[in-house]
mmCIF file of C-alpha atoms in Angstrom:
data_model
loop_
_atom_site.group_PDB
_atom_site.id
_atom_site.type_symbol
_atom_site.label_atom_id
_atom_site.label_comp_id
_atom_site.label_asym_id
_atom_site.label_seq_id
_atom_site.Cartn_x
_atom_site.Cartn_y
_atom_site.Cartn_z
ATOM 1 C CA MET A 1 31.421 79.874 49.462
ATOM 2 C CA ILE A 2 30.945 80.063 45.698
ATOM 3 C CA SER A 3 31.462 76.805 43.846
ATOM 4 C CA LYS A 4 33.831 76.832 40.867
ATOM 5 C CA ASP A 5 31.197 74.727 39.120
ATOM 6 C CA TYR A 6 28.726 77.629 39.479
ATOM 7 C CA VAL A 7 31.103 79.965 37.618
ATOM 8 C CA LYS A 8 31.882 77.271 35.046
ATOM 9 C CA GLY A 9 28.161 76.775 34.475
ATOM 10 C CA ILE A 10 27.586 80.481 33.827
ATOM 11 C CA ILE A 11 30.331 80.635 31.187
ATOM 12 C CA GLN A 12 29.259 77.448 29.444
ATOM 13 C CA GLU A 13 25.560 78.347 29.386
ATOM 14 C CA ASP A 14 26.256 81.863 28.142
ATOM 15 C CA ARG A 15 28.479 80.509 25.356
ATOM 16 C CA LYS A 16 25.468 78.549 24.097
ATOM 17 C CA THR A 17 23.325 81.695 24.196
ATOM 18 C CA PHE A 18 25.998 83.752 22.432
ATOM 19 C CA PHE A 19 26.327 81.326 19.523
ATOM 20 C CA ASN A 20 22.565 80.793 19.313
ATOM 21 C CA ASP A 21 22.157 84.567 18.965
ATOM 22 C CA LEU A 22 24.574 84.514 16.027
ATOM 23 C CA GLU A 23 22.124 82.281 14.157
ATOM 24 C CA ILE A 24 19.133 84.593 14.645
ATOM 25 C CA SER A 25 18.325 87.005 11.832
ATOM 26 C CA LYS A 26 18.945 90.669 12.540
ATOM 27 C CA ILE A 27 15.844 92.467 13.828
ATOM 28 C CA ASP A 28 14.706 95.815 12.524
ATOM 29 C CA LYS A 29 13.512 98.792 14.500
ATOM 30 C CA PHE A 30 9.795 98.380 15.100
ATOM 31 C CA PRO A 31 7.413 101.343 14.844
ATOM 32 C CA SER A 32 5.997 102.255 18.223
ATOM 33 C CA GLN A 33 2.381 101.237 18.798
ATOM 34 C CA ASN A 34 1.792 103.653 21.699
ATOM 35 C CA ASN A 35 2.817 107.131 22.796
ATOM 36 C CA ILE A 36 4.241 106.240 26.179
ATOM 37 C CA ASN A 37 7.735 107.609 26.847
ATOM 38 C CA LEU A 38 10.484 105.039 27.203
ATOM 39 C CA ILE A 39 13.450 105.928 29.400
ATOM 40 C CA ALA A 40 16.379 103.582 28.789
ATOM 41 C CA ASP A 41 19.360 103.612 31.122
ATOM 42 C CA PHE A 42 22.454 101.498 30.662
ATOM 43 C CA THR A 43 24.054 100.672 34.014
ATOM 44 C CA GLU A 44 26.050 97.685 35.220
ATOM 45 C CA TYR A 45 24.515 97.741 38.733
ATOM 46 C CA SER A 46 27.432 95.874 40.278
ATOM 47 C CA PRO A 47 25.835 96.444 42.699
ATOM 48 C CA LEU A 48 23.051 99.029 42.418
ATOM 49 C CA HIS A 49 23.951 101.841 44.818
ATOM 50 C CA ASN A 50 22.509 105.221 45.771
ATOM 51 C CA GLY A 51 24.140 106.929 42.782
ATOM 52 C CA HIS A 52 22.282 104.633 40.384
ATOM 53 C CA PHE A 53 19.100 105.019 42.417
ATOM 54 C CA HIS A 54 19.365 108.821 42.345
ATOM 55 C CA CYS A 55 19.778 108.832 38.549
ATOM 56 C CA MET A 56 16.736 106.563 38.128
ATOM 57 C CA LYS A 57 14.554 108.652 40.431
ATOM 58 C CA GLU A 58 15.569 111.927 38.766
ATOM 59 C CA ALA A 59 14.834 110.614 35.275
ATOM 60 C CA LYS A 60 11.426 109.268 36.312
ATOM 61 C CA HIS A 61 10.646 112.565 38.039
ATOM 62 C CA GLN A 62 11.415 114.522 34.863
ATOM 63 C CA VAL A 63 9.392 112.287 32.516
ATOM 64 C CA ASN A 64 5.819 111.516 33.492
ATOM 65 C CA ASP A 65 3.844 108.612 32.018
ATOM 66 C CA SER A 66 6.945 106.617 31.166
ATOM 67 C CA ILE A 67 8.442 103.147 31.212
ATOM 68 C CA PHE A 68 11.889 102.936 32.808
ATOM 69 C CA VAL A 69 14.002 100.278 31.097
ATOM 70 C CA ALA A 70 17.292 99.251 32.702
ATOM 71 C CA ILE A 71 19.787 97.796 30.217
ATOM 72 C CA VAL A 72 21.894 95.477 32.353
ATOM 73 C CA PRO A 73 24.926 93.903 30.619
ATOM 74 C CA GLY A 74 24.652 90.190 30.440
ATOM 75 C CA LEU A 75 26.447 87.332 28.774
ATOM 76 C CA PHE A 76 29.515 85.938 30.574
ATOM 77 C CA GLU A 77 29.008 88.252 33.587
ATOM 78 C CA ARG A 78 32.118 90.291 32.816
ATOM 79 C CA SER A 79 32.254 94.094 33.023
ATOM 80 C CA GLY A 80 33.724 96.627 30.613
ATOM 81 C CA ARG A 81 36.885 96.340 32.698
ATOM 82 C CA GLY A 82 36.915 92.603 31.969
ATOM 83 C CA LEU A 83 36.205 91.793 35.622
ATOM 84 C CA PRO A 84 33.494 89.453 36.933
ATOM 85 C CA TYR A 85 30.376 91.157 38.265
ATOM 86 C CA ILE A 86 29.353 91.025 41.919
ATOM 87 C CA LEU A 87 26.032 89.346 41.143
ATOM 88 C CA HIS A 88 24.545 87.421 38.229
ATOM 89 C CA ARG A 89 22.427 89.672 35.983
ATOM 90 C CA LYS A 90 19.252 87.911 37.139
ATOM 91 C CA TYR A 91 19.780 89.289 40.650
ATOM 92 C CA ARG A 92 21.043 92.670 39.453
ATOM 93 C CA GLY A 93 17.801 92.894 37.484
ATOM 94 C CA GLU A 94 15.753 91.878 40.508
ATOM 95 C CA ILE A 95 17.233 94.734 42.535
ATOM 96 C CA ALA A 96 16.567 97.234 39.737
ATOM 97 C CA ILE A 97 12.877 96.262 39.624
ATOM 98 C CA SER A 98 12.589 96.402 43.414
ATOM 99 C CA VAL A 99 13.750 100.052 43.528
ATOM 100 C CA GLY A 100 11.681 101.380 40.627
ATOM 101 C CA ALA A 101 12.680 100.074 37.193
ATOM 102 C CA ASP A 102 9.777 98.770 35.092
ATOM 103 C CA ILE A 103 11.651 96.475 32.699
ATOM 104 C CA VAL A 104 15.182 95.046 32.780
ATOM 105 C CA VAL A 105 16.667 93.894 29.470
ATOM 106 C CA GLU A 106 19.961 92.171 28.824
ATOM 107 C CA GLY A 107 22.755 94.344 27.488
ATOM 108 C CA PRO A 108 25.853 93.308 25.508
ATOM 109 C CA PRO A 109 28.629 90.982 26.733
ATOM 110 C CA MET A 110 30.974 93.767 27.751
ATOM 111 C CA GLY A 111 33.942 91.816 29.080
ATOM 112 C CA ILE A 112 34.787 90.213 25.734
ATOM 113 C CA MET A 113 34.633 93.489 23.771
ATOM 114 C CA GLY A 114 36.606 96.671 23.509
ATOM 115 C CA SER A 115 34.944 99.866 24.761
ATOM 116 C CA GLY A 116 34.140 101.054 21.232
ATOM 117 C CA GLN A 117 32.552 97.712 20.403
ATOM 118 C CA TYR A 118 30.186 97.586 23.358
ATOM 119 C CA SER A 119 29.384 101.301 23.008
ATOM 120 C CA LEU A 120 28.202 100.543 19.474
ATOM 121 C CA CYS A 121 26.067 97.653 20.772
ATOM 122 C CA LEU A 122 24.489 99.924 23.360
ATOM 123 C CA ALA A 123 23.685 102.528 20.716
ATOM 124 C CA LYS A 124 21.966 99.862 18.641
ATOM 125 C CA MET A 125 20.002 98.731 21.689
ATOM 126 C CA PHE A 126 18.779 102.282 22.364
ATOM 127 C CA LYS A 127 17.670 102.488 18.736
ATOM 128 C CA SER A 128 15.894 99.111 18.831
ATOM 129 C CA LEU A 129 13.997 100.110 21.986
ATOM 130 C CA ASN A 130 12.599 103.253 20.321
ATOM 131 C CA THR A 131 14.155 105.141 23.244
ATOM 132 C CA ASP A 132 12.784 108.585 24.078
ATOM 133 C CA PHE A 133 15.121 109.546 26.938
ATOM 134 C CA ILE A 134 18.576 108.421 28.082
ATOM 135 C CA PRO A 135 19.599 109.365 31.648
ATOM 136 C CA ARG A 136 23.341 109.528 32.317
ATOM 137 C CA GLY A 137 25.193 110.428 35.473
ATOM 138 C CA TYR A 138 28.104 112.830 35.063
ATOM 139 C CA LYS A 139 30.830 114.387 37.161
ATOM 140 C CA LYS A 140 30.881 118.179 37.126
ATOM 141 C CA ILE A 141 34.175 119.493 35.729
ATOM 142 C CA ASN A 142 35.188 122.686 33.963
ATOM 143 C CA GLY A 143 34.148 122.604 30.331
ATOM 144 C CA PHE A 144 31.800 119.632 30.499
ATOM 145 C CA ASP A 145 28.662 121.800 30.533
ATOM 146 C CA GLU A 146 29.536 122.884 26.982
ATOM 147 C CA ILE A 147 29.887 119.245 25.913
ATOM 148 C CA MET A 148 26.487 118.349 27.394
ATOM 149 C CA ASN A 149 24.896 121.376 25.719
ATOM 150 C CA ARG A 150 26.235 120.292 22.331
ATOM 151 C CA ILE A 151 25.065 116.712 22.815
ATOM 152 C CA SER A 152 21.617 118.010 23.804
ATOM 153 C CA THR A 153 21.409 119.797 20.444
ATOM 154 C CA GLY A 154 22.232 116.557 18.647
ATOM 155 C CA HIS A 155 25.958 117.016 18.088
ATOM 156 C CA ALA A 156 28.124 113.896 18.256
ATOM 157 C CA ILE A 157 31.190 114.376 20.447
ATOM 158 C CA ALA A 158 34.245 112.166 19.938
ATOM 159 C CA PRO A 159 36.985 111.378 22.453
ATOM 160 C CA LYS A 160 40.366 111.713 20.762
ATOM 161 C CA PRO A 161 43.856 111.391 22.258
ATOM 162 C CA TYR A 162 44.106 114.235 24.808
ATOM 163 C CA LYS A 163 41.198 116.177 23.314
ATOM 164 C CA ILE A 164 37.420 116.038 22.888
ATOM 165 C CA VAL A 165 36.107 117.011 19.440
ATOM 166 C CA ASP A 166 32.709 118.082 18.125
ATOM 167 C CA MET A 167 32.205 115.778 15.122
ATOM 168 C CA ASP A 168 29.690 118.156 13.537
ATOM 169 C CA THR A 169 31.906 121.236 13.574
ATOM 170 C CA GLY A 170 35.400 119.809 13.964
ATOM 171 C CA GLU A 171 36.025 122.079 16.974
ATOM 172 C CA ILE A 172 38.076 120.997 19.970
ATOM 173 C CA VAL A 173 35.669 121.535 22.848
ATOM 174 C CA LEU A 174 37.909 120.297 25.634
ATOM 175 C CA LYS A 175 41.585 119.437 25.995
ATOM 176 C CA GLY A 176 42.768 116.476 28.053
ATOM 177 C CA LYS A 177 41.041 113.243 29.057
ATOM 178 C CA LEU A 178 37.652 112.544 30.596
ATOM 179 C CA GLU A 179 36.884 110.392 33.607
ATOM 180 C CA GLU A 180 34.825 107.262 33.132
ATOM 181 C CA ASP A 181 31.222 108.509 33.508
ATOM 182 C CA ASN A 182 31.870 111.575 31.368
ATOM 183 C CA TYR A 183 33.819 109.543 28.827
ATOM 184 C CA VAL A 184 30.892 107.118 28.464
ATOM 185 C CA ILE A 185 28.572 110.023 27.611
ATOM 186 C CA VAL A 186 30.694 111.367 24.758
ATOM 187 C CA SER A 187 31.519 107.898 23.479
ATOM 188 C CA LEU A 188 27.829 107.014 23.442
ATOM 189 C CA SER A 189 26.954 110.173 21.492
ATOM 190 C CA LYS A 190 29.511 109.150 18.864
ATOM 191 C CA SER A 191 28.084 105.618 18.646
ATOM 192 C CA LEU A 192 24.477 106.829 18.495
ATOM 193 C CA ASN A 193 25.452 109.090 15.608
ATOM 194 C CA LYS A 194 27.137 106.153 13.863
ATOM 195 C CA VAL A 195 23.982 104.010 13.972
ATOM 196 C CA GLY A 196 21.824 106.905 12.748
ATOM 197 C CA PHE A 197 19.888 107.495 15.968
ATOM 198 C CA ASP A 198 18.695 111.071 16.501
ATOM 199 C CA PHE A 199 19.527 111.813 20.143
ATOM 200 C CA LYS A 200 18.662 115.519 20.128
ATOM 201 C CA ASP A 201 17.001 116.445 23.449
ATOM 202 C CA LYS A 202 16.989 112.798 24.539
ATOM 203 C CA PHE A 203 19.753 112.867 27.162
ATOM 204 C CA ILE A 204 18.859 113.549 30.792
ATOM 205 C CA PHE A 205 22.090 114.577 32.504
ATOM 206 C CA VAL A 206 22.148 113.926 36.257
ATOM 207 C CA GLU A 207 25.043 115.189 38.358
ATOM 208 C CA ARG A 208 26.657 112.425 40.376
ATOM 209 C CA ILE A 209 26.014 112.447 44.101
ATOM 210 C CA THR A 210 28.839 112.278 46.617
ATOM 211 C CA GLY A 211 29.344 109.863 49.484
ATOM 212 C CA VAL A 212 29.238 106.645 47.449
ATOM 213 C CA SER A 213 32.398 104.563 47.032
ATOM 214 C CA GLY A 214 32.327 101.533 44.772
ATOM 215 C CA THR A 215 35.629 100.349 46.231
ATOM 216 C CA LEU A 216 34.306 100.409 49.804
ATOM 217 C CA ILE A 217 31.104 98.657 48.704
ATOM 218 C CA ARG A 218 33.034 95.859 46.991
ATOM 219 C CA GLU A 219 35.280 95.430 50.037
ATOM 220 C CA ALA A 220 32.219 95.223 52.280
ATOM 221 C CA ILE A 221 30.603 92.607 50.054
ATOM 222 C CA ALA A 222 33.792 90.531 50.027
ATOM 223 C CA SER A 223 33.894 90.575 53.848
ATOM 224 C CA GLY A 224 30.139 90.211 54.337
ATOM 225 C CA ASN A 225 30.163 93.230 56.690
ATOM 226 C CA PHE A 226 27.865 95.996 55.425
ATOM 227 C CA ASP A 227 28.029 98.286 58.467
ATOM 228 C CA ASN A 228 30.315 100.879 56.847
ATOM 229 C CA VAL A 229 28.431 101.040 53.537
ATOM 230 C CA LYS A 230 24.796 100.506 54.503
ATOM 231 C CA ASP A 231 24.049 104.185 53.796
ATOM 232 C CA MET A 232 25.541 103.917 50.279
ATOM 233 C CA MET A 233 22.999 101.421 48.946
ATOM 234 C CA PRO A 234 19.219 101.009 48.985
ATOM 235 C CA LYS A 235 18.047 98.451 51.517
ATOM 236 C CA GLU A 236 16.800 96.287 48.627
ATOM 237 C CA THR A 237 20.366 95.911 47.324
ATOM 238 C CA ILE A 238 21.679 94.878 50.748
ATOM 239 C CA GLU A 239 18.865 92.361 51.215
ATOM 240 C CA VAL A 240 19.579 90.620 47.894
ATOM 241 C CA LEU A 241 23.340 90.678 48.494
ATOM 242 C CA LYS A 242 22.961 89.055 51.917
ATOM 243 C CA ARG A 243 20.561 86.458 50.523
ATOM 244 C CA GLU A 244 22.850 85.498 47.637
ATOM 245 C CA ILE A 245 25.917 85.390 49.891
ATOM 246 C CA ALA A 246 24.019 82.960 52.115
ATOM 247 C CA ASP A 247 23.075 80.910 49.024
ATOM 248 C CA GLY A 248 26.706 80.742 47.863
ATOM 249 C CA LYS A 249 26.128 82.788 44.689
ATOM 250 C CA CYS A 250 27.828 86.029 45.721
ATOM 251 C CA PRO A 251 30.286 87.676 45.478
ATOM 252 C CA LEU A 252 31.307 86.643 41.971
ATOM 253 C CA HIS A 253 33.741 89.504 41.379
ATOM 254 C CA ASN A 254 36.902 87.527 42.179
ATOM 255 C CA MET A 255 35.764 84.269 40.584
ATOM 256 C CA ARG A 256 36.907 82.966 37.191
ATOM 257 C CA PHE A 257 36.791 79.709 35.244
ATOM 258 C CA ASP A 258 40.494 79.253 35.998
ATOM 259 C CA ASP A 259 40.896 75.802 34.472
ATOM 260 C CA GLU A 260 39.579 76.957 31.100
ATOM 261 C CA ILE A 261 41.842 80.026 31.020
ATOM 262 C CA ILE A 262 44.950 77.952 31.780
ATOM 263 C CA ASN A 263 43.905 75.172 29.395
ATOM 264 C CA ASN A 264 43.328 77.588 26.491
ATOM 265 C CA ALA A 265 46.553 79.501 27.184
ATOM 266 C CA ASN A 266 48.491 76.224 27.096
ATOM 267 C CA ASN A 267 46.735 74.317 24.330
ATOM 268 C CA LEU A 268 45.137 76.589 21.737
ATOM 269 C CA SER A 269 47.123 76.510 18.512
ATOM 270 C CA PHE A 270 48.844 79.551 17.049
ATOM 271 C CA SER A 271 46.002 79.841 14.539
ATOM 272 C CA ASP A 272 43.292 79.582 17.204
ATOM 273 C CA LEU A 273 44.984 82.129 19.472
ATOM 274 C CA SER A 274 45.378 84.543 16.548
ATOM 275 C CA LYS A 275 41.616 84.423 15.904
ATOM 276 C CA LEU A 276 40.627 85.402 19.461
ATOM 277 C CA ASN A 277 39.282 88.890 20.103
ATOM 278 C CA PHE A 278 42.093 91.224 21.334
ATOM 279 C CA PHE A 279 44.713 88.860 19.846
ATOM 280 C CA ASN A 280 46.833 89.138 16.707
ATOM 281 C CA GLU A 281 49.650 87.020 15.259
ATOM 282 C CA ASN A 282 52.373 88.758 17.283
ATOM 283 C CA TYR A 283 50.452 88.332 20.499
ATOM 284 C CA ALA A 284 49.643 84.703 19.737
ATOM 285 C CA GLN A 285 53.316 84.022 19.060
ATOM 286 C CA LYS A 286 54.230 85.504 22.426
ATOM 287 C CA PHE A 287 52.007 82.941 24.154
ATOM 288 C CA ILE A 288 53.442 80.113 22.051
ATOM 289 C CA ASP A 289 57.013 81.169 22.909
ATOM 290 C CA LEU A 290 56.361 81.545 26.637
ATOM 291 C CA ARG A 291 54.574 78.245 27.096
ATOM 292 C CA GLY A 292 57.316 76.551 25.075
ATOM 293 C CA LYS A 293 59.729 77.469 27.860
ATOM 294 C CA LYS A 294 57.355 76.658 30.722
ATOM 295 C CA ALA A 295 53.679 75.722 30.718
ATOM 296 C CA PHE A 296 51.244 78.134 32.351
ATOM 297 C CA ASP A 297 50.402 76.670 35.763
ATOM 298 C CA SER A 298 48.242 79.438 37.221
ATOM 299 C CA ILE A 299 46.233 82.553 36.424
ATOM 300 C CA ASP A 300 49.172 84.624 37.676
ATOM 301 C CA ASP A 301 51.401 82.935 35.077
ATOM 302 C CA VAL A 302 48.925 83.870 32.348
ATOM 303 C CA LYS A 303 48.663 87.456 33.620
ATOM 304 C CA LYS A 304 52.422 87.877 33.343
ATOM 305 C CA ALA A 305 52.182 86.984 29.648
ATOM 306 C CA ILE A 306 49.575 89.671 28.962
ATOM 307 C CA SER A 307 50.730 93.163 28.052
ATOM 308 C CA ARG A 308 48.754 96.096 29.403
ATOM 309 C CA GLY A 309 48.025 97.180 25.849
ATOM 310 C CA PHE A 310 46.296 100.508 25.311
ATOM 311 C CA SER A 311 43.953 100.126 28.276
ATOM 312 C CA THR A 312 44.496 99.523 31.963
ATOM 313 C CA HIS A 313 41.718 96.947 31.652
ATOM 314 C CA PHE A 314 43.358 95.057 28.781
ATOM 315 C CA GLN A 315 44.754 92.290 30.981
ATOM 316 C CA ASN A 316 41.374 91.382 32.455
ATOM 317 C CA ARG A 317 39.679 91.540 29.063
ATOM 318 C CA VAL A 318 42.227 89.078 27.659
ATOM 319 C CA LEU A 319 41.578 86.761 30.624
ATOM 320 C CA SER A 320 37.862 86.961 29.801
ATOM 321 C CA ILE A 321 38.539 86.075 26.168
ATOM 322 C CA LEU A 322 40.685 83.083 27.164
ATOM 323 C CA GLU A 323 37.938 82.116 29.601
ATOM 324 C CA THR A 324 35.173 82.233 26.961
ATOM 325 C CA ASN A 325 37.192 81.370 23.815
ATOM 326 C CA ILE A 326 35.384 83.871 21.561
ATOM 327 C CA GLU A 327 36.906 84.729 18.184
ATOM 328 C CA LYS A 328 37.075 88.251 16.788
ATOM 329 C CA ASN A 329 35.044 87.322 13.689
ATOM 330 C CA ASP A 330 32.227 86.064 15.897
ATOM 331 C CA VAL A 331 32.335 89.274 17.943
ATOM 332 C CA SER A 332 32.088 91.301 14.700
ATOM 333 C CA LYS A 333 29.125 89.232 13.508
ATOM 334 C CA TYR A 334 27.466 89.581 16.918
ATOM 335 C CA ILE A 335 27.837 93.366 16.834
ATOM 336 C CA ASP A 336 26.605 93.574 13.240
ATOM 337 C CA GLN A 337 23.254 91.974 14.067
ATOM 338 C CA TYR A 338 22.935 93.179 17.664
ATOM 339 C CA PRO A 339 20.417 92.995 19.217
ATOM 340 C CA SER A 340 19.211 89.825 17.509
ATOM 341 C CA VAL A 341 16.621 89.572 20.282
ATOM 342 C CA ILE A 342 15.429 91.768 23.137
ATOM 343 C CA ARG A 343 15.965 89.498 26.142
ATOM 344 C CA VAL A 344 13.917 90.475 29.215
ATOM 345 C CA ILE A 345 15.589 89.689 32.538
ATOM 346 C CA ASP A 346 12.782 90.925 34.799
ATOM 347 C CA TYR A 347 9.712 93.172 34.759
ATOM 348 C CA LYS A 348 7.411 94.928 37.201
ATOM 349 C CA ASN A 349 4.059 93.454 36.135
ATOM 350 C CA LYS A 350 2.097 92.227 33.106
ATOM 351 C CA ASP A 351 0.573 95.632 32.375
ATOM 352 C CA VAL A 352 4.022 97.211 32.070
ATOM 353 C CA LEU A 353 5.224 94.291 29.959
ATOM 354 C CA ASP A 354 2.314 94.717 27.544
ATOM 355 C CA LYS A 355 3.056 98.439 27.166
ATOM 356 C CA PHE A 356 6.711 97.600 26.569
ATOM 357 C CA ARG A 357 5.761 95.119 23.812
ATOM 358 C CA GLU A 358 3.603 97.759 22.136
ATOM 359 C CA LYS A 359 6.403 100.307 22.326
ATOM 360 C CA ILE A 360 9.118 98.173 20.754
ATOM 361 C CA GLY A 361 7.305 95.353 18.898
ATOM 362 C CA LYS A 362 6.784 91.700 19.763
ATOM 363 C CA ASN A 363 10.246 90.230 19.270
ATOM 364 C CA ILE A 364 11.219 89.666 22.908
ATOM 365 C CA VAL A 365 12.347 86.586 24.807
ATOM 366 C CA PHE A 366 12.897 85.954 28.513
ATOM 367 C CA LEU A 367 16.025 85.029 30.419
#
């Protein structure tokens, strides 16, 4: 059984790291000191399943003499959906190394940002790593081959309401919306273009495999019964999951720092609420008005006060902001100088680490 104090400790420790990073001067892109190819893949690994493993193996197969760097999102342990991860990033990184990654570095704090904000952070991370190749899994749909072809030639593709647009030509290349994996690809191309990173011929597109269900995996982890999903994950993932469940550190995905959320919803002033990321004056006033009638007594009470907003994940992101108490100005400053450090979560061996240092420069720290 996971202790509430364990979750509280993660949030409080990561707040210290977040604000310490704000005080570090912005790092520049270092010139590479070797010719080794660096493959950088951003994946949440919550948990690492056969789809992730397939993408890693395919990328490594296509690029010989390379370092595979897994960018695993870090601070506050909250996903792009605003939900807690299954495992702490330290253990997600451990699994990645055990199945073939060479280096695991900490990615941005996704749960306290909007999708455009963390996409921009990721683009800046790819640039800072002197990345040579970026593998991305995609779902095959009509019209997406044309989008991938354009991205491969260096065109930035932008997701717009009900259409996908080539930013270089202004053409509409696809009408409608994209599903998550495909949406991430086009959004990332837009962000890479914004930070001035030449991504021509850098993407390795890997078609998603079938037979893997994240929902079934999460249900199995919650119950501790892996029989129905053991073929969906590498054995290394299952071993770490079972170990951390036994140690009372998994699963984290339903755990929040409830007391802090309720306390902040009830006690932050109008001014302080207005400054939080995702909040504005109208939204802050709504909280003030509701708690004036009846104090928030539970997470469910707080959820009822949160509008869905423009995203189905908005409610959980707002909970994460109330949980961490991060202001929008601090998020903007964080993004502006991101990454202030390259934080290594795990690595294969010293030889790989030395090659990684030479590739990106010396400014790295360890989790």
